Amino acid sequence: NLHPLSVVGRSDEVEVLDQHRGMFQRWRATTTPAAWVFLVAALGLGLFSHDPCYDGFHVHGLRMAATPRKKTVRLNNPNVFTISRRDVFRSGMSAAACTLSLTTCINSNVAANAADIDNPKQMYNQRFPTLFDPLIGSSTRRTIKRRLGPGIWSLEQNLQLGPLQTPLRCVVIELEDGGLWVQSPLAPTPEFFELVESCGSGEVKHVVAPSYALEHKVFVKDALERWAGAQLWTSPGQFSFPIRSVTSEFVFGKGIDGVLSTSDQIDTDNIPWTSEIEYQTLAAGTFSIGGTDTTFYETAFFHGKSKSLIVTDAVAKIGTSVPELNDPDLLLLVSKRSTSDPQPEDTPEARLVGWEKTALLVSYFFPEHEEPDPKKIGVVTWTEGWHDNFRFLSDRLIVPPVVRTLLYAQNPGRIKEWVEKVSKRWEFEQIIPAHFDAPIKATPGDFKRAFAFLDDGTIDAFPENDLSRGLKPIADLALGNNKLLKAR
């Protein structure tokens, strides 16, 4: 377990020495939502880099000096961790940036994903470092299983960034030969493994990594250790960072048996399950990650028996009720009107407010009505109008704001071509995404309409003020820096 950080920053005059969990919880409540989501997006798109095109927005290394009860990270030391906020943050973003250092480390003993910390079947060890809770090391997650149709199930856990929890999903399909097909394995708890194996009488024969995204593949190695005889199938473009020359044996625990390059109609690899599960791969966008051009891929699948379209991040539906696995204490933290307010009473209404604000923060990073207090660093107040923005975002099939603004803005023609193929090939009746609600009752026509913005950006546009302070500047940086790299 990682202890709360002690943070010392010279130019920002930020000095924090935390030795008490209660104080850390208050920091987590006030600063984590925007700062954590921004950091994940920035690192995921390679904004932290040694490349000179990023004009001073660098990570030169991260050094921690540990003591028995605290860890210290020094910011603005040219040999350690330097961020030129002047060039990166505009308007309200600077206020959130100065609190970023307060939320770099999460104590995994705080709010363990609505799991029972005394239940050994919900415990696991995260061997690779991530920006999601618990970063690295031991933690707990509860898993729930849902039957979504004939021969198809979802397994769900929580994905957590600071106090923000959203559903993360694995899909399991029982094949005609009795074997199990497992897409995007979740945290390797005994409970998760047992629930997967309860989906059929046969053994797991296939494990699938359908995306470049870390949260959908970080536990593949653990899954293949449990199911050593299973074959591994991945979308193209799998990469490691910051070290590129890492073998698949190290990352996944074995060699890749086949790459889902384009489509089951085109690829010549002998993939034994394509008579039951067809696929179509999207090359979304190409970005510079650590100075190397990297294309982000996602593979969509169609399970004919259940008439299900299975996607990772392409579309989602944000529900209007609190997900089953969300921790009530964290929902109450996020629900507060001001982060300086005391913890509210635990009521269904307060939990729902916490969920709605969680959805806005995860979707937009710095949503319109989350206003920094200019007189109190780290204090944020929600102003009137935020609920209307949530209602616009929720309860409908959408391309999530992050995906639409970052990944799909670079080459809309290529996205549209993929959407046309998916819509014309498969007569699905439900969509199963990796995040938020599932299954979503939807037809090919509904799916295609969710991408109408590819022809006209004003169609179904997200509120400009929700995008302008966080997501849009990050997208401008990512897409602009990518153009500069190509021009060089």
Coordinates of N, CA and C in Angstrom, one line a residue, residues 189-360:
T189 N -9.0 -11.2 -9.1 CA -9.4 -11.7 -7.8 C -9.9 -13.1 -7.9
P190 N -9.8 -13.9 -6.9 CA -10.5 -15.3 -6.9 C -11.9 -15.2 -7.3
E191 N -12.6 -14.2 -6.8 CA -14.0 -14.0 -7.1 C -14.2 -13.9 -8.6
F192 N -13.4 -13.0 -9.3 CA -13.6 -12.8 -10.7 C -13.3 -14.1 -11.5
F193 N -12.2 -14.8 -11.2 CA -11.9 -16.0 -11.9 C -13.1 -17.0 -11.7
E194 N -13.6 -17.2 -10.5 CA -14.6 -18.2 -10.3 C -15.9 -17.8 -11.0
L195 N -16.2 -16.5 -11.1 CA -17.4 -16.1 -11.8 C -17.3 -16.3 -13.3
V196 N -16.1 -16.1 -13.9 CA -15.9 -16.4 -15.3 C -16.1 -17.8 -15.5
E197 N -15.5 -18.7 -14.7 CA -15.5 -20.1 -14.9 C -16.9 -20.7 -14.7
S198 N -17.8 -19.9 -14.0 CA -19.1 -20.4 -13.8 C -20.0 -20.1 -15.0
C199 N -19.5 -19.5 -16.0 CA -20.3 -19.1 -17.2 C -20.5 -20.3 -18.1
G200 N -19.8 -21.4 -17.9 CA -20.0 -22.6 -18.7 C -19.3 -23.8 -18.1
S201 N -19.5 -24.9 -18.7 CA -18.9 -26.1 -18.1 C -17.5 -26.4 -18.6
G202 N -17.1 -25.7 -19.7 CA -15.8 -25.8 -20.3 C -14.8 -24.9 -19.8
E203 N -13.6 -25.0 -20.3 CA -12.5 -24.2 -19.8 C -12.3 -22.9 -20.6
V204 N -11.6 -21.9 -20.1 CA -11.4 -20.7 -20.9 C -10.4 -21.1 -22.0
K205 N -10.7 -20.9 -23.2 CA -9.9 -21.2 -24.4 C -9.3 -20.0 -25.1
H206 N -9.9 -18.8 -24.9 CA -9.5 -17.6 -25.6 C -9.6 -16.4 -24.7
V207 N -8.5 -15.6 -24.7 CA -8.4 -14.3 -24.0 C -8.2 -13.3 -25.0
V208 N -9.0 -12.2 -25.0 CA -8.9 -11.2 -26.0 C -8.6 -9.8 -25.4
A209 N -7.6 -9.1 -26.0 CA -7.3 -7.7 -25.6 C -7.7 -6.9 -26.8
P210 N -8.9 -6.2 -26.7 CA -9.5 -5.5 -27.8 C -9.0 -4.1 -28.1
S211 N -8.1 -3.6 -27.3 CA -7.8 -2.2 -27.3 C -6.4 -1.9 -26.9
Y212 N -5.9 -0.7 -27.2 CA -4.6 -0.3 -26.7 C -4.7 0.2 -25.3
A213 N -5.9 0.5 -24.8 CA -6.1 1.2 -23.5 C -5.7 0.3 -22.4
L214 N -4.9 0.8 -21.4 CA -4.3 0.1 -20.4 C -5.3 -0.7 -19.5
E215 N -6.4 0.0 -19.1 CA -7.4 -0.6 -18.2 C -8.0 -1.9 -18.8
H216 N -7.9 -2.0 -20.1 CA -8.6 -3.2 -20.8 C -7.6 -4.3 -21.1
K217 N -6.3 -4.1 -20.7 CA -5.3 -5.2 -21.0 C -4.3 -5.4 -19.8
V218 N -4.4 -4.6 -18.8 CA -3.4 -4.7 -17.8 C -3.4 -6.0 -17.0
F219 N -4.6 -6.7 -17.0 CA -4.7 -7.9 -16.3 C -4.7 -9.2 -17.2
V220 N -4.4 -9.0 -18.4 CA -4.3 -10.1 -19.3 C -3.3 -11.2 -18.9
K221 N -2.1 -10.7 -18.4 CA -1.1 -11.6 -17.9 C -1.6 -12.5 -16.8
D222 N -2.3 -11.9 -15.8 CA -2.8 -12.6 -14.7 C -3.9 -13.7 -15.2
A223 N -4.7 -13.3 -16.2 CA -5.7 -14.2 -16.7 C -5.0 -15.4 -17.4
L224 N -3.9 -15.1 -18.1 CA -3.3 -16.2 -18.8 C -2.5 -17.1 -17.9
E225 N -2.1 -16.6 -16.7 CA -1.5 -17.5 -15.7 C -2.6 -18.4 -15.1
R226 N -3.8 -17.9 -14.9 CA -4.9 -18.7 -14.4 C -5.3 -19.7 -15.5
W227 N -5.4 -19.3 -16.7 CA -5.9 -20.2 -17.8 C -4.8 -20.4 -18.8
A228 N -3.8 -21.1 -18.3 CA -2.5 -21.3 -19.1 C -2.7 -21.9 -20.5
G229 N -3.7 -22.6 -20.7 CA -3.9 -23.2 -22.0 C -4.7 -22.3 -23.0
A230 N -5.1 -21.1 -22.6 CA -5.9 -20.3 -23.5 C -5.0 -19.6 -24.5
Q231 N -5.6 -19.3 -25.7 CA -4.9 -18.6 -26.7 C -5.1 -17.1 -26.5
L232 N -4.2 -16.2 -27.0 CA -4.3 -14.8 -26.8 C -4.5 -14.1 -28.2
W233 N -5.5 -13.3 -28.2 CA -5.8 -12.5 -29.5 C -5.9 -11.1 -29.1
T234 N -5.2 -10.2 -29.9 CA -5.2 -8.8 -29.5 C -5.5 -7.9 -30.8
S235 N -6.0 -6.7 -30.5 CA -6.1 -5.7 -31.5 C -4.7 -5.3 -31.9
P236 N -4.5 -4.7 -33.1 CA -3.2 -4.3 -33.5 C -2.6 -3.1 -32.7
G237 N -1.3 -2.9 -32.8 CA -0.7 -1.7 -32.2 C -0.5 -1.8 -30.8
Q238 N -0.4 -3.0 -30.2 CA -0.1 -3.0 -28.7 C 1.3 -2.5 -28.5
F239 N 1.4 -1.6 -27.5 CA 2.7 -1.0 -27.2 C 2.9 -0.9 -25.7
S240 N 4.2 -0.8 -25.3 CA 4.6 -0.5 -23.9 C 5.2 0.9 -23.9
F241 N 5.1 1.4 -22.7 CA 5.6 2.8 -22.5 C 6.1 2.9 -21.0
P242 N 7.2 3.5 -20.7 CA 8.1 4.3 -21.7 C 9.1 3.4 -22.4
I243 N 9.2 2.1 -22.0 CA 10.2 1.2 -22.7 C 9.5 0.5 -23.8
R244 N 9.9 0.7 -25.1 CA 9.2 0.1 -26.2 C 9.6 -1.3 -26.5
S245 N 10.8 -1.7 -26.2 CA 11.3 -3.0 -26.7 C 11.0 -4.0 -25.6
V246 N 9.8 -4.2 -25.2 CA 9.4 -5.2 -24.2 C 8.6 -6.3 -25.0
T247 N 8.9 -7.5 -24.7 CA 8.3 -8.6 -25.4 C 6.9 -8.9 -24.9
S248 N 6.1 -9.5 -25.8 CA 4.8 -9.8 -25.4 C 4.8 -10.9 -24.3
E249 N 5.8 -11.7 -24.3 CA 6.0 -12.7 -23.2 C 6.0 -12.0 -21.8
F250 N 6.7 -10.8 -21.8 CA 6.8 -10.1 -20.5 C 5.5 -9.4 -20.2
V251 N 4.9 -8.8 -21.2 CA 3.7 -8.0 -20.9 C 2.5 -8.9 -20.7
F252 N 2.3 -9.9 -21.5 CA 1.1 -10.8 -21.4 C 1.4 -12.2 -20.8
G253 N 2.7 -12.5 -20.7 CA 3.0 -13.8 -20.1 C 3.1 -14.9 -21.1
K254 N 2.9 -14.6 -22.4 CA 3.0 -15.5 -23.5 C 3.0 -14.8 -24.8
G255 N 3.4 -15.4 -25.9 CA 3.3 -14.8 -27.2 C 1.9 -14.6 -27.7
I256 N 1.6 -13.7 -28.6 CA 0.3 -13.4 -29.1 C 0.0 -14.5 -30.2
D257 N -1.1 -15.1 -30.1 CA -1.5 -16.2 -31.1 C -2.0 -15.6 -32.4
G258 N -2.6 -14.4 -32.3 CA -3.1 -13.8 -33.5 C -3.5 -12.3 -33.3
V259 N -3.4 -11.5 -34.3 CA -3.7 -10.1 -34.3 C -4.9 -9.9 -35.1
L260 N -5.9 -9.2 -34.5 CA -7.2 -8.9 -35.2 C -7.0 -7.6 -36.0
S261 N -6.3 -7.8 -37.1 CA -5.8 -6.6 -37.9 C -6.8 -5.8 -38.5
T262 N -7.8 -6.4 -39.2 CA -8.7 -5.6 -40.0 C -10.1 -6.1 -39.7
S263 N -10.4 -7.3 -40.2 CA -11.8 -7.9 -40.1 C -11.7 -9.4 -40.3
D264 N -12.6 -10.1 -39.8 CA -12.6 -11.5 -40.0 C -12.9 -11.9 -41.4
Q265 N -13.4 -10.9 -42.2 CA -13.6 -11.1 -43.6 C -12.4 -11.0 -44.5
I266 N -11.3 -10.4 -43.9 CA -10.1 -10.1 -44.6 C -8.9 -10.8 -44.1
D267 N -8.7 -10.8 -42.8 CA -7.5 -11.4 -42.1 C -7.4 -12.9 -42.5
T268 N -6.2 -13.3 -42.7 CA -6.0 -14.7 -43.1 C -5.6 -15.6 -41.9
D269 N -5.4 -15.0 -40.7 CA -5.0 -15.8 -39.5 C -6.1 -16.9 -39.3
N270 N -5.7 -18.0 -38.8 CA -6.7 -19.1 -38.5 C -7.2 -18.8 -37.1
I271 N -8.3 -18.0 -37.0 CA -8.9 -17.7 -35.8 C -10.1 -18.6 -35.6
P272 N -10.1 -19.5 -34.6 CA -11.1 -20.5 -34.5 C -12.5 -20.1 -34.1
W273 N -12.7 -18.9 -33.6 CA -14.0 -18.6 -33.1 C -14.8 -17.6 -34.0
T274 N -14.3 -17.3 -35.2 CA -15.0 -16.3 -36.0 C -16.3 -16.8 -36.7
S275 N -16.6 -18.1 -36.7 CA -17.9 -18.5 -37.1 C -19.0 -18.1 -36.2
E276 N -18.6 -17.8 -34.9 CA -19.6 -17.4 -33.9 C -19.4 -15.9 -33.5
I277 N -18.2 -15.4 -33.5 CA -18.0 -14.0 -33.1 C -17.2 -13.4 -34.2
E278 N -17.8 -12.4 -34.9 CA -17.1 -11.7 -36.0 C -16.5 -10.4 -35.5
Y279 N -15.6 -9.8 -36.2 CA -15.0 -8.6 -35.7 C -14.6 -7.6 -36.8
Q280 N -14.5 -6.4 -36.4 CA -14.1 -5.3 -37.3 C -13.3 -4.3 -36.5
T281 N -12.1 -4.1 -37.0 CA -11.1 -3.3 -36.2 C -11.0 -1.8 -36.8
L282 N -11.0 -0.9 -35.8 CA -10.9 0.5 -36.1 C -9.5 1.1 -35.8
A283 N -8.9 1.8 -36.8 CA -7.7 2.5 -36.5 C -8.1 4.0 -36.2
A284 N -8.1 4.3 -34.9 CA -8.8 5.6 -34.6 C -8.0 6.8 -34.9
G285 N -6.8 7.0 -34.2 CA -6.0 8.1 -34.5 C -4.5 7.8 -34.2
T286 N -3.6 8.6 -34.7 CA -2.2 8.4 -34.5 C -1.6 9.5 -33.7
F287 N -0.9 9.2 -32.6 CA -0.4 10.3 -31.8 C 1.1 9.9 -31.5
S288 N 1.8 11.0 -31.1 CA 3.2 10.8 -30.7 C 3.2 10.4 -29.2
I289 N 3.7 9.2 -28.9 CA 3.8 8.7 -27.5 C 5.3 8.6 -27.3
G290 N 5.8 9.5 -26.5 CA 7.2 9.5 -26.2 C 8.1 9.7 -27.4
G291 N 7.6 10.4 -28.4 CA 8.3 10.7 -29.6 C 8.1 9.7 -30.7
T292 N 7.3 8.6 -30.5 CA 7.1 7.6 -31.5 C 5.6 7.7 -31.9
D293 N 5.4 7.7 -33.2 CA 4.0 7.8 -33.7 C 3.3 6.4 -33.4
T294 N 2.2 6.5 -32.8 CA 1.4 5.3 -32.3 C 0.0 5.5 -32.6
T295 N -0.5 4.4 -33.3 CA -1.9 4.4 -33.7 C -2.7 3.7 -32.7
F296 N -3.9 4.2 -32.3 CA -4.8 3.6 -31.3 C -5.8 2.8 -32.0
Y297 N -6.0 1.6 -31.7 CA -6.9 0.7 -32.3 C -8.0 0.2 -31.3
E298 N -9.1 -0.1 -31.9 CA -10.2 -0.8 -31.1 C -10.9 -1.8 -32.0
T299 N -11.1 -3.0 -31.5 CA -11.8 -4.0 -32.2 C -13.2 -4.2 -31.7
A300 N -14.2 -4.1 -32.6 CA -15.6 -4.4 -32.2 C -15.9 -5.8 -32.6
F301 N -16.8 -6.5 -31.9 CA -17.2 -7.8 -32.1 C -18.7 -8.0 -32.2
F302 N -19.2 -8.9 -33.0 CA -20.6 -9.3 -33.1 C -20.8 -10.7 -32.7
H303 N -21.6 -10.9 -31.7 CA -22.0 -12.3 -31.3 C -23.4 -12.6 -31.8
G304 N -23.4 -13.4 -32.8 CA -24.7 -13.6 -33.6 C -25.8 -14.3 -32.7
K305 N -25.4 -15.2 -31.8 CA -26.4 -15.9 -31.0 C -27.2 -15.0 -30.2
S306 N -26.6 -14.0 -29.6 CA -27.3 -13.0 -28.7 C -27.6 -11.7 -29.4
K307 N -27.2 -11.6 -30.7 CA -27.3 -10.3 -31.4 C -26.8 -9.1 -30.7
S308 N -25.5 -9.3 -30.2 CA -24.8 -8.3 -29.4 C -23.6 -7.7 -30.2
L309 N -23.6 -6.4 -30.2 CA -22.4 -5.7 -30.6 C -21.5 -5.4 -29.4
I310 N -20.3 -5.8 -29.3 CA -19.4 -5.6 -28.2 C -18.3 -4.6 -28.6
V311 N -18.3 -3.5 -27.8 CA -17.3 -2.5 -28.1 C -16.5 -2.1 -26.8
T312 N -15.5 -1.4 -27.0 CA -14.7 -1.0 -25.8 C -15.0 0.4 -25.4
D313 N -14.6 1.4 -26.2 CA -14.8 2.8 -25.8 C -15.6 3.6 -26.9
A314 N -16.0 3.0 -28.0 CA -16.6 3.7 -29.1 C -17.8 4.4 -28.7
V315 N -18.7 3.8 -28.0 CA -20.0 4.4 -27.6 C -20.2 4.0 -26.1
A316 N -21.1 4.7 -25.5 CA -21.5 4.5 -24.1 C -22.9 5.1 -23.9
K317 N -23.5 4.6 -22.7 CA -24.7 5.3 -22.2 C -24.5 5.5 -20.7
I318 N -24.5 6.7 -20.3 CA -24.3 7.0 -18.9 C -25.7 7.0 -18.2
G319 N -25.8 6.1 -17.3 CA -27.1 5.9 -16.6 C -27.5 7.0 -15.7
T320 N -28.8 7.1 -15.4 CA -29.3 8.1 -14.5 C -29.5 7.6 -13.1
S321 N -29.1 6.4 -12.8 CA -29.1 5.8 -11.4 C -27.7 5.4 -11.0
V322 N -27.5 5.3 -9.7 CA -26.2 5.0 -9.2 C -25.8 3.6 -9.5
P323 N -24.7 3.3 -10.1 CA -24.2 1.9 -10.4 C -24.1 1.1 -9.1
E324 N -24.4 -0.1 -9.2 CA -24.4 -1.0 -8.0 C -23.1 -1.0 -7.2
L325 N -22.0 -0.9 -7.8 CA -20.7 -1.1 -7.1 C -20.1 0.2 -6.5
N326 N -20.7 1.3 -6.8 CA -20.1 2.5 -6.3 C -20.2 2.7 -4.8
D327 N -19.0 3.1 -4.3 CA -18.9 3.3 -2.8 C -19.7 4.5 -2.4
P328 N -20.6 4.3 -1.4 CA -21.4 5.5 -1.0 C -20.6 6.6 -0.4
D329 N -19.6 6.3 0.4 CA -18.8 7.3 1.0 C -18.1 8.2 -0.1
L330 N -17.6 7.6 -1.2 CA -17.0 8.4 -2.2 C -18.1 9.2 -3.0
L331 N -19.2 8.7 -3.2 CA -20.3 9.4 -3.8 C -20.7 10.7 -3.0
L332 N -20.7 10.5 -1.7 CA -21.0 11.7 -0.8 C -19.9 12.7 -0.9
L333 N -18.7 12.3 -1.0 CA -17.6 13.2 -1.1 C -17.7 14.1 -2.3
V334 N -18.0 13.4 -3.4 CA -18.2 14.2 -4.7 C -19.4 15.0 -4.8
S335 N -20.4 14.6 -4.0 CA -21.7 15.3 -4.1 C -21.7 16.7 -3.5
K336 N -20.8 17.0 -2.7 CA -20.8 18.3 -1.9 C -20.9 19.5 -2.9
R337 N -21.6 20.5 -2.5 CA -21.7 21.7 -3.3 C -20.3 22.4 -3.4
S338 N -19.7 22.5 -2.2 CA -18.3 23.0 -2.1 C -17.4 22.0 -1.4
T339 N -16.2 21.9 -1.9 CA -15.3 20.8 -1.3 C -14.9 21.2 0.1
S340 N -15.2 22.4 0.5 CA -14.9 22.8 1.9 C -16.1 22.5 2.8
D341 N -17.2 22.1 2.3 CA -18.4 21.7 3.1 C -18.2 20.4 3.8
P342 N -18.9 20.2 4.9 CA -18.8 18.9 5.7 C -19.4 17.8 4.9
Q343 N -19.1 16.6 5.2 CA -19.7 15.4 4.6 C -21.2 15.5 4.7
P344 N -22.0 15.3 3.6 CA -23.4 15.4 3.8 C -24.0 14.1 4.4
E345 N -25.2 14.2 4.8 CA -25.9 13.0 5.3 C -26.1 12.0 4.1
D346 N -26.0 10.7 4.5 CA -26.1 9.7 3.5 C -27.6 9.4 3.2
T347 N -28.0 10.0 2.0 CA -29.3 9.7 1.5 C -29.3 9.3 0.0
P348 N -30.3 8.7 -0.5 CA -30.3 8.3 -1.9 C -30.1 9.5 -2.8
E349 N -30.7 10.7 -2.4 CA -30.6 11.9 -3.2 C -29.1 12.3 -3.3
A350 N -28.4 12.3 -2.1 CA -27.0 12.8 -2.1 C -26.1 11.8 -2.9
R351 N -26.4 10.5 -2.8 CA -25.6 9.6 -3.6 C -25.8 9.8 -5.1
L352 N -27.0 10.1 -5.5 CA -27.3 10.3 -6.9 C -26.6 11.6 -7.4
V353 N -26.6 12.6 -6.6 CA -25.9 13.8 -6.9 C -24.4 13.5 -7.1
G354 N -23.8 12.7 -6.2 CA -22.4 12.3 -6.4 C -22.2 11.5 -7.6
W355 N -23.1 10.7 -8.0 CA -22.9 9.9 -9.3 C -23.0 10.9 -10.5
E356 N -23.9 11.8 -10.5 CA -24.1 12.7 -11.6 C -22.8 13.6 -11.8
K357 N -22.3 14.1 -10.7 CA -21.1 14.9 -10.7 C -19.9 14.0 -11.2
T358 N -19.8 12.8 -10.7 CA -18.8 11.9 -11.1 C -18.8 11.7 -12.6
A359 N -20.0 11.5 -13.2 CA -20.1 11.4 -14.7 C -19.6 12.6 -15.4
L360 N -19.9 13.8 -14.9 CA -19.5 15.0 -15.5 C -18.0 15.2 -15.5

